[in-house]
Short mmCIF file of C-alpha atoms in Angstrom, two decimals:
data_model
loop_
_atom_site.label_atom_id
_atom_site.label_comp_id
_atom_site.label_asym_id
_atom_site.label_seq_id
_atom_site.Cartn_x
_atom_site.Cartn_y
_atom_site.Cartn_z
CA MET A 1 0.00 0.00 0.00
CA PRO A 2 1.22 3.58 -0.62
CA TYR A 3 1.56 4.49 3.03
CA SER A 4 4.05 1.68 3.64
CA ASN A 5 6.70 4.14 2.49
CA TYR A 6 6.32 5.92 5.80
CA ASP A 7 7.42 2.87 7.70
CA ASN A 8 11.09 3.81 7.42
CA LEU A 9 12.96 5.69 10.12
CA ALA A 10 14.31 8.43 7.86
CA ALA A 11 10.86 9.58 6.74
CA SER A 12 9.52 9.59 10.29
CA SER A 13 12.54 11.52 11.54
CA GLU A 14 12.17 14.13 8.81
CA ALA A 15 8.46 14.59 9.56
CA LEU A 16 9.15 15.04 13.28
CA ASP A 17 11.95 17.51 12.58
CA LYS A 18 9.71 19.56 10.31
CA HIS A 19 6.96 19.60 12.93
CA ALA A 20 9.41 20.68 15.66
CA VAL A 21 10.81 23.51 13.53
CA ALA A 22 7.30 24.63 12.61
CA ARG A 23 6.29 24.80 16.27
CA LYS A 24 9.41 26.67 17.34
CA THR A 25 9.42 29.29 14.57
CA THR A 26 5.68 29.84 14.78
CA TRP A 27 5.74 30.41 18.54
CA VAL A 28 8.58 32.91 18.08
CA SER A 29 6.46 34.69 15.46
CA ILE A 30 3.41 34.66 17.74
CA TRP A 31 5.19 36.30 20.68
CA VAL A 32 6.90 38.89 18.48
CA ASN A 33 3.59 39.79 16.85
CA ILE A 34 1.78 40.01 20.19
CA VAL A 35 4.26 42.65 21.35
CA LEU A 36 4.19 44.51 18.02
CA THR A 37 0.40 44.41 17.71
CA THR A 38 -0.07 45.85 21.19
CA ALA A 39 2.46 48.63 20.55
CA GLN A 40 1.11 49.52 17.10
CA ILE A 41 -2.57 49.70 18.02
CA VAL A 42 -2.09 51.49 21.36
CA ILE A 43 0.47 53.99 20.04
CA GLY A 44 -1.45 54.36 16.78
CA ILE A 45 -4.59 55.43 18.65
CA PHE A 46 -2.59 57.76 20.90
CA ALA A 47 -0.59 59.25 17.99
CA ARG A 48 -3.68 59.42 15.71
CA SER A 49 -1.98 57.44 12.91
CA GLN A 50 -4.35 55.42 10.77
CA ALA A 51 -1.40 53.81 8.97
CA LEU A 52 0.10 52.54 12.24
CA ILE A 53 -3.28 51.20 13.40
CA ALA A 54 -3.70 49.45 10.04
CA ASP A 55 -0.27 47.89 10.40
CA GLY A 56 -1.24 46.79 13.92
CA ILE A 57 -4.33 45.05 12.56
CA HIS A 58 -2.04 43.44 10.01
CA SER A 59 0.14 42.11 12.83
CA LEU A 60 -3.00 40.83 14.57
CA SER A 61 -3.88 38.87 11.44
CA ASP A 62 -0.37 37.41 11.62
CA ILE A 63 -1.13 36.01 15.06
CA VAL A 64 -4.27 34.34 13.73
CA SER A 65 -2.38 32.92 10.76
CA ASP A 66 0.38 31.64 13.05
CA PHE A 67 -2.14 29.61 15.03
CA VAL A 68 -3.48 28.25 11.75
CA VAL A 69 0.07 27.19 10.82
CA LEU A 70 0.49 25.45 14.18
CA ALA A 71 -2.73 23.51 13.74
CA ALA A 72 -1.82 22.55 10.17
CA ALA A 73 1.70 21.45 11.16
CA ARG A 74 0.28 19.25 13.88
CA GLY A 75 -2.31 17.72 11.55
CA SER A 76 0.11 17.11 8.67
CA ALA A 77 2.56 15.31 10.99
CA ARG A 78 0.03 12.54 11.67
CA ALA A 79 0.95 9.16 10.22
CA PRO A 80 -0.98 7.75 7.22
CA ASP A 81 -3.99 5.59 7.98
CA ALA A 82 -6.60 3.57 6.10
CA ASP A 83 -8.69 6.66 5.32
CA HIS A 84 -5.65 8.76 4.35
CA PRO A 85 -3.16 6.35 2.72
CA TYR A 86 -0.99 9.19 1.43
CA GLY A 87 -0.81 10.89 4.81
CA HIS A 88 -2.20 14.24 5.97
CA SER A 89 0.17 16.61 4.18
CA ARG A 90 -2.64 18.52 2.54
CA TYR A 91 -3.48 20.07 5.87
CA GLU A 92 -0.70 22.46 4.89
CA ASN A 93 -2.39 23.30 1.57
CA ALA A 94 -5.70 23.88 3.34
CA ALA A 95 -4.00 26.08 5.95
CA SER A 96 -2.29 28.14 3.23
CA LEU A 97 -5.66 28.63 1.52
CA PHE A 98 -7.27 29.73 4.79
CA LEU A 99 -4.35 32.08 5.47
CA GLY A 100 -4.70 33.56 2.00
CA VAL A 101 -8.42 34.22 2.52
CA ILE A 102 -7.73 35.93 5.87
CA LEU A 103 -5.11 38.21 4.32
CA LEU A 104 -7.34 39.00 1.36
CA VAL A 105 -10.25 40.05 3.61
CA VAL A 106 -8.03 42.08 5.96
CA GLY A 107 -6.30 43.79 3.05
CA ALA A 108 -9.58 44.68 1.35
CA GLY A 109 -10.93 46.19 4.59
CA MET A 110 -7.82 48.29 5.15
CA LEU A 111 -7.79 49.47 1.54
CA TRP A 112 -11.44 50.50 1.79
CA ARG A 113 -10.84 52.40 5.05
CA GLY A 114 -7.81 54.19 3.58
CA ILE A 115 -9.74 55.26 0.49
CA GLU A 116 -12.54 56.64 2.70
CA ARG A 117 -10.04 58.82 4.57
CA LEU A 118 -8.50 60.00 1.32
CA LEU A 119 -11.91 61.16 0.12
CA HIS A 120 -12.15 63.44 3.18
CA PRO A 121 -8.67 64.96 3.57
CA GLU A 122 -9.97 67.72 5.84
CA ASP A 123 -10.55 65.13 8.56
CA ILE A 124 -6.99 63.78 8.53
CA PRO A 125 -5.24 64.65 11.82
CA GLU A 126 -1.56 65.42 12.39
CA VAL A 127 0.41 62.38 13.57
CA HIS A 128 2.55 62.40 16.73
CA MET A 129 6.32 61.79 16.42
CA ILE A 130 6.21 58.61 18.53
CA ALA A 131 4.31 56.87 15.72
CA LEU A 132 7.41 57.11 13.51
CA VAL A 133 9.62 55.60 16.23
CA VAL A 134 7.27 52.64 16.63
CA ALA A 135 7.01 52.15 12.86
CA VAL A 136 10.81 51.94 12.51
CA LEU A 137 11.10 49.48 15.43
CA VAL A 138 8.39 47.32 13.87
CA LEU A 139 10.18 47.43 10.50
CA VAL A 140 13.45 46.18 12.02
CA SER A 141 11.67 43.49 14.06
CA LYS A 142 9.71 42.14 11.07
CA GLU A 143 12.80 41.98 8.85
CA GLY A 144 14.70 40.06 11.52
CA LEU A 145 11.77 37.69 12.00
CA PHE A 146 11.63 37.08 8.24
CA ARG A 147 15.31 36.10 8.02
CA TYR A 148 15.04 33.77 11.01
CA MET A 149 11.91 32.01 9.71
CA LEU A 150 13.18 31.66 6.14
CA ARG A 151 16.41 29.93 7.22
CA ALA A 152 14.44 27.46 9.33
CA ALA A 153 11.88 26.81 6.56
CA GLN A 154 14.55 26.15 3.93
CA ARG A 155 16.37 23.75 6.25
CA VAL A 156 13.32 21.45 6.54
CA ARG A 157 12.01 22.19 3.01
CA SER A 158 8.54 23.29 4.12
CA ALA A 159 6.52 25.31 1.59
CA MET A 160 4.07 26.34 4.30
CA LEU A 161 6.85 27.73 6.52
CA VAL A 162 8.44 29.46 3.54
CA ALA A 163 5.08 31.11 2.82
CA ASN A 164 4.81 32.21 6.44
CA ALA A 165 8.35 33.62 6.32
CA TRP A 166 7.60 35.67 3.23
CA HIS A 167 4.46 36.83 4.95
CA ALA A 168 6.77 38.33 7.59
CA ARG A 169 8.78 40.01 4.80
CA SER A 170 5.57 41.52 3.40
CA ASP A 171 4.90 42.81 6.91
CA ALA A 172 8.31 44.47 6.92
CA LEU A 173 7.60 46.12 3.57
CA SER A 174 4.23 47.34 4.78
CA SER A 175 5.90 48.77 7.90
CA LEU A 176 8.33 50.60 5.60
CA VAL A 177 5.40 52.12 3.72
CA VAL A 178 3.82 53.10 7.05
CA ALA A 179 7.05 54.77 8.19
CA PHE A 180 7.20 56.86 5.01
CA GLY A 181 3.52 57.78 5.37
CA ILE A 182 4.00 58.92 8.95
CA LEU A 183 7.15 60.82 7.99
CA GLY A 184 5.25 62.60 5.22
CA ASN A 185 2.44 63.47 7.62
CA LEU A 186 4.95 64.97 10.05
CA ALA A 187 6.44 66.98 7.18
CA GLY A 188 3.05 68.56 6.53
CA TYR A 189 1.64 66.18 3.91
CA ARG A 190 -1.13 64.71 6.05
CA ILE A 191 -2.69 62.79 3.18
CA LEU A 192 0.32 60.46 3.13
CA ASP A 193 -0.74 58.68 6.35
CA PRO A 194 -4.09 57.31 5.03
CA LEU A 195 -2.42 56.76 1.66
CA ALA A 196 0.14 54.55 3.39
CA ALA A 197 -2.71 52.70 5.14
CA ALA A 198 -4.40 52.07 1.77
CA LEU A 199 -1.13 50.84 0.25
CA VAL A 200 -0.60 48.48 3.17
CA GLY A 201 -4.09 47.08 2.59
CA LEU A 202 -3.31 46.60 -1.10
CA MET A 203 -0.06 44.77 -0.30
CA ILE A 204 -1.77 42.51 2.22
CA GLY A 205 -4.55 41.69 -0.22
CA ARG A 206 -2.05 40.88 -2.97
CA THR A 207 -0.12 38.56 -0.65
CA GLY A 208 -3.34 36.84 0.40
CA TRP A 209 -4.39 36.30 -3.21
CA LYS A 210 -1.00 34.82 -4.09
CA PHE A 211 -0.93 32.37 -1.18
CA GLY A 212 -4.59 31.42 -1.55
CA TRP A 213 -4.38 30.86 -5.29
CA ASN A 214 -1.27 28.68 -5.07
CA ALA A 215 -2.82 26.61 -2.26
CA LEU A 216 -6.02 26.15 -4.26
CA GLN A 217 -4.04 24.98 -7.29
CA ASP A 218 -2.23 22.38 -5.17
CA LEU A 219 -5.53 21.17 -3.70
CA ILE A 220 -6.88 20.53 -7.20
CA ASP A 221 -3.75 18.52 -8.14
CA ARG A 222 -1.59 21.00 -9.99
CA GLY A 223 1.58 19.36 -11.32
CA VAL A 224 5.08 20.28 -10.23
CA ASP A 225 7.29 22.74 -12.09
CA ASP A 226 9.05 21.85 -15.34
CA ALA A 227 12.51 21.51 -13.77
CA THR A 228 11.29 18.90 -11.27
CA THR A 229 9.45 17.03 -14.02
CA VAL A 230 12.61 16.90 -16.13
CA THR A 231 14.60 15.54 -13.18
CA ILE A 232 12.05 12.77 -12.59
CA ARG A 233 11.99 11.85 -16.29
CA GLU A 234 15.79 11.68 -16.44
CA ARG A 235 15.91 9.35 -13.44
CA LEU A 236 13.36 7.03 -15.06
CA LEU A 237 15.16 6.93 -18.41
CA ALA A 238 18.45 6.17 -16.65
CA THR A 239 16.97 2.90 -15.30
CA PRO A 240 18.25 -0.15 -17.25
CA GLY A 241 15.44 -1.72 -19.27
CA VAL A 242 13.32 1.44 -19.56
CA ARG A 243 12.99 2.35 -23.23
CA THR A 244 10.58 5.29 -23.08
CA VAL A 245 8.58 7.26 -20.51
CA ASP A 246 4.93 8.09 -21.25
CA MET A 247 2.13 9.83 -19.36
CA LEU A 248 4.31 11.23 -16.56
CA ARG A 249 1.95 12.93 -14.10
CA THR A 250 2.66 14.61 -10.77
CA ARG A 251 0.66 16.22 -7.98
CA ARG A 252 1.47 17.76 -4.65
CA MET A 253 0.57 16.51 -1.19
CA GLY A 254 1.63 19.43 0.99
CA ASP A 255 5.38 19.73 0.45
CA GLU A 256 5.66 16.26 -1.05
CA ILE A 257 5.08 14.92 -4.56
CA VAL A 258 3.12 11.93 -5.83
CA VAL A 259 4.15 10.55 -9.24
CA ASP A 260 2.46 8.14 -11.61
CA VAL A 261 4.04 7.17 -14.91
CA HIS A 262 3.98 4.63 -17.74
CA ILE A 263 7.30 3.09 -18.79
CA LEU A 264 7.93 1.19 -22.01
CA VAL A 265 9.91 -2.07 -21.79
CA ASP A 266 10.68 -4.92 -24.19
CA ALA A 267 7.34 -6.38 -25.27
CA ARG A 268 8.53 -9.97 -24.82
CA LEU A 269 9.90 -9.78 -21.31
CA SER A 270 8.33 -11.95 -18.64
CA VAL A 271 5.89 -10.32 -16.24
CA SER A 272 8.34 -10.72 -13.38
CA GLU A 273 11.18 -9.04 -15.29
CA GLY A 274 8.93 -6.15 -16.28
CA HIS A 275 7.93 -5.79 -12.63
CA TYR A 276 11.59 -5.82 -11.61
CA ILE A 277 12.38 -2.98 -14.01
CA ALA A 278 9.40 -1.01 -12.68
CA GLU A 279 10.59 -1.45 -9.09
CA GLN A 280 14.08 -0.31 -10.07
CA ALA A 281 12.64 2.78 -11.76
CA ARG A 282 10.47 3.51 -8.73
CA ALA A 283 13.38 3.19 -6.31
CA THR A 284 15.46 5.57 -8.44
CA VAL A 285 12.80 8.29 -8.37
CA MET A 286 12.17 7.78 -4.64
CA LEU A 287 15.75 8.97 -4.02
CA GLU A 288 14.46 12.52 -4.53
CA PRO A 289 13.74 13.86 -1.00
CA GLN A 290 10.36 15.39 -1.86
CA ILE A 291 8.90 12.26 -3.49
CA LEU A 292 6.18 10.63 -1.37
CA ASP A 293 5.16 7.78 -3.69
CA VAL A 294 5.64 6.59 -7.27
CA LEU A 295 3.19 4.40 -9.19
CA VAL A 296 4.81 2.79 -12.25
CA HIS A 297 2.70 1.16 -14.99
CA VAL A 298 4.58 -1.16 -17.35
CA ASP A 299 3.70 -1.03 -21.07
CA PRO A 300 5.06 -3.37 -23.78
CA GLU A 301 4.36 -0.62 -26.32
CA SER A 302 3.37 3.03 -26.13
CA ASP A 303 -0.21 3.61 -24.99
CA THR A 304 -0.36 6.67 -27.21
CA LYS A 305 0.05 4.69 -30.44
CA GLY A 306 -1.69 1.79 -32.17
CA THR A 307 -5.15 0.37 -31.62
CA ALA A 308 -7.08 -0.67 -28.53
CA LEU A 309 -5.97 -3.98 -27.04
CA GLN A 310 -9.57 -4.94 -26.26
CA GLN A 311 -10.13 -5.96 -29.90
CA TRP A 312 -7.84 -8.99 -29.57
CA PRO A 313 -9.30 -12.31 -28.33
CA ALA A 314 -8.98 -13.30 -24.67
CA ARG A 315 -6.40 -15.86 -23.57
CA SER A 316 -9.02 -18.51 -22.82
CA VAL A 317 -10.34 -18.30 -26.39
CA VAL A 318 -6.90 -18.67 -28.00
CA VAL A 319 -5.82 -21.47 -25.66
CA GLY A 320 -9.06 -23.37 -26.28
CA ALA A 321 -8.56 -23.16 -30.03
CA ALA A 322 -4.90 -24.18 -29.73
CA GLU A 323 -5.82 -27.24 -27.66
CA ALA A 324 -8.37 -28.36 -30.25
CA LEU A 325 -5.92 -27.86 -33.12
CA CYS A 326 -3.19 -29.74 -31.28
CA ARG A 327 -5.46 -32.73 -30.66
CA ALA A 328 -6.43 -32.76 -34.32
CA ASN A 329 -2.73 -32.85 -35.30
CA ALA A 330 -1.64 -35.50 -32.76
CA LEU A 331 0.06 -32.91 -30.56
CA ALA A 332 -0.26 -32.15 -26.83
CA LEU A 333 -0.43 -28.48 -25.89
CA HIS A 334 2.18 -27.68 -23.23
CA ASP A 335 1.93 -23.88 -22.93
CA VAL A 336 0.85 -20.72 -24.74
CA LYS A 337 2.59 -17.34 -24.43
CA LEU A 338 0.54 -14.42 -25.75
CA HIS A 339 1.97 -10.99 -26.58
CA TYR A 340 -0.78 -8.35 -26.71
CA LEU A 341 0.67 -5.53 -28.79
CA ASN A 342 -0.95 -2.41 -30.19
CA ASN A 343 -0.68 -3.47 -33.82
CA GLY A 344 -1.33 -7.17 -33.42
CA LEU A 345 -1.44 -10.25 -31.23
CA GLU A 346 1.46 -12.69 -31.28
CA ALA A 347 1.47 -16.22 -29.88
CA ASP A 348 4.18 -18.66 -28.86
CA VAL A 349 2.59 -22.14 -28.76
CA ILE A 350 4.66 -24.87 -27.10
CA VAL A 351 3.59 -28.42 -27.91
CA GLU A 352 4.69 -32.00 -27.21
CA GLY A 353 4.57 -34.54 -30.00
CA LEU A 354 2.46 -37.67 -29.57
CA ARG A 355 4.10 -39.30 -32.58
CA GLU A 356 7.65 -39.64 -33.79
CA PRO A 357 9.11 -36.70 -35.68
CA ALA A 358 10.28 -36.95 -39.28
CA SER A 359 13.04 -39.50 -39.97
CA SER A 360 16.64 -38.39 -39.87
CA GLY A 361 19.80 -39.37 -41.65
CA ALA A 362 22.78 -41.12 -40.14
CA GLU A 363 24.14 -37.91 -38.62
CA GLY A 364 20.83 -36.85 -37.07
CA VAL A 365 19.99 -34.27 -39.77
CA PRO A 366 16.26 -34.20 -40.74
CA ILE A 367 15.54 -35.58 -44.18
CA ASP A 368 12.78 -33.00 -44.88
CA ASP A 369 13.46 -29.26 -45.16
CA GLY A 370 12.64 -28.21 -41.63
CA ILE A 371 9.24 -27.77 -40.05
CA GLU A 372 7.00 -30.53 -38.74
CA PRO A 373 3.81 -30.43 -40.86
CA SER A 374 1.51 -30.79 -37.84
CA SER A 375 3.13 -27.82 -36.08
CA GLN A 376 2.83 -25.72 -39.21
CA SER A 377 -0.85 -26.66 -39.48
CA VAL A 378 -1.47 -25.36 -35.95
CA ALA A 379 0.32 -22.08 -36.77
CA ASP A 380 -1.60 -21.62 -40.03
CA ALA A 381 -4.97 -22.36 -38.43
CA LEU A 382 -4.47 -19.99 -35.47
CA THR A 383 -3.31 -17.21 -37.78
CA ALA A 384 -6.31 -17.64 -40.08
CA ARG A 385 -8.84 -17.86 -37.24
CA PHE A 386 -7.73 -14.90 -35.11
CA GLY A 387 -5.80 -12.76 -37.58
CA LEU A 388 -2.68 -13.00 -35.43
CA ARG A 389 0.37 -10.98 -36.42
CA ALA A 390 2.73 -13.87 -35.72
CA VAL A 391 2.46 -17.44 -34.43
CA ARG A 392 5.48 -19.48 -33.38
CA VAL A 393 4.91 -23.17 -32.59
CA LEU A 394 7.72 -24.80 -30.62
CA ARG A 395 7.66 -28.61 -30.57
CA VAL A 396 9.53 -30.27 -27.69
CA THR A 397 10.04 -33.90 -26.73
CA GLY A 398 7.60 -35.71 -24.48
CA ASP A 399 9.77 -35.25 -21.38
CA THR A 400 9.43 -31.44 -21.79
CA SER A 401 13.19 -30.98 -21.69
CA ALA A 402 14.23 -30.46 -25.29
CA ALA A 403 17.92 -30.53 -26.04
CA PRO A 404 19.57 -28.85 -29.04
CA GLY A 405 18.39 -30.62 -32.16
CA GLU A 406 15.20 -31.91 -30.52
CA ALA A 407 12.94 -28.90 -31.15
CA ASP A 408 11.05 -27.82 -34.26
CA VAL A 409 9.67 -24.31 -34.75
CA ALA A 410 6.76 -23.37 -36.96
CA ASN A 411 6.69 -19.62 -37.52
CA ARG A 412 3.65 -18.52 -39.45
CA ALA A 413 4.48 -14.86 -39.82
CA ALA A 414 8.18 -15.25 -40.57
CA PRO A 415 9.06 -18.79 -41.76
CA SER A 416 12.77 -17.95 -42.05
CA ALA A 417 13.12 -16.82 -38.45
CA LYS A 418 15.39 -18.87 -36.22
CA ALA A 419 14.37 -19.96 -32.73
CA THR A 420 15.72 -22.29 -30.11
CA ALA A 421 14.28 -24.00 -27.08
CA ALA A 422 15.87 -24.80 -23.75
CA GLY A 423 12.78 -26.44 -22.30
CA PRO A 424 9.12 -25.72 -22.04
CA ALA A 425 9.42 -22.32 -20.37
CA VAL A 426 9.72 -19.78 -23.18
CA ASN A 427 9.29 -16.05 -22.44
#
């Protein structure tokens, strides 16, 4: 099952490390924002700065989003179960979407309030100097918080934590705008304070739209970027036995990637060898740290070419006809190997003779020119009945252990083709 991949120690350790880093950085962000929010709103009211109050509300939204991140990190760290075989990583996508909606609503409200004040410039008060001091302190604090959170997020490769870090950077930029607005108000251009508030609202709304849209795309199974797709394809093609890669599809589960792909192998390999090649290809792709699971489908030919395989007769039908033809030609059917290909069905029919083969000369060389007539009759009849592209009839001795010189081959599609037998098992 897919979630068996989580049963290794490395994956569990990485998940726990990511959860621990998420908790630590988020709690740091929460406490910093609590202090900043209190200072911005209280001083903003006292200093009569709408821009500083707007930035304080922005910081308050950060606290809410931080708690959302904590809840999502805890949920996504849960182990896979029967209802969620791929794990709970999409808690992170859902949290990012919720965070984006919060920012979009807050930004729209602040933009609307700023525009209202701009429409009535006569009501704009003069801002107190302390508002500028607080705005600069907030700017420095938010930039430091951004750098701290981004380093931690990149270390554990968490898209959600990276998004939260850049959210802190957007806060720093908004605080810079607020500082310039307050400075302009103090210089006599009072309209700059509500203008700064409106710009902050616009920046917050833009950030919310970006995070929300990306999260929504991941929730509806958007594929990974082109560079990652190329890397996955190159790993698959580097696997011995893989001829071509078709229908490579990817989707995100939180920070991890689920892959399903069709690989083309030799059409006449055994099922077990084809499975072995698929497992080798899967293991190669799983070496990428972000890969959660890989589903590999083995094709003997490209699914994008040729006709539908459903038009060819089922195995039971072909085997039944082969048994009847063998009985009619004094042969015992030992095995049938069918090759369902896009442009035709091929059959390898292995039979045991119930009568002596054609007489031979003193040195064991057949007197006739090659193929046992009864075997050729079986090949001709199967080809005529089912329209097969090729039929090869291999005749072995009664003990099913043919030695060199003891096997005849009837090849309906290509009579000049050479074939050998080392026993009844032919793949």
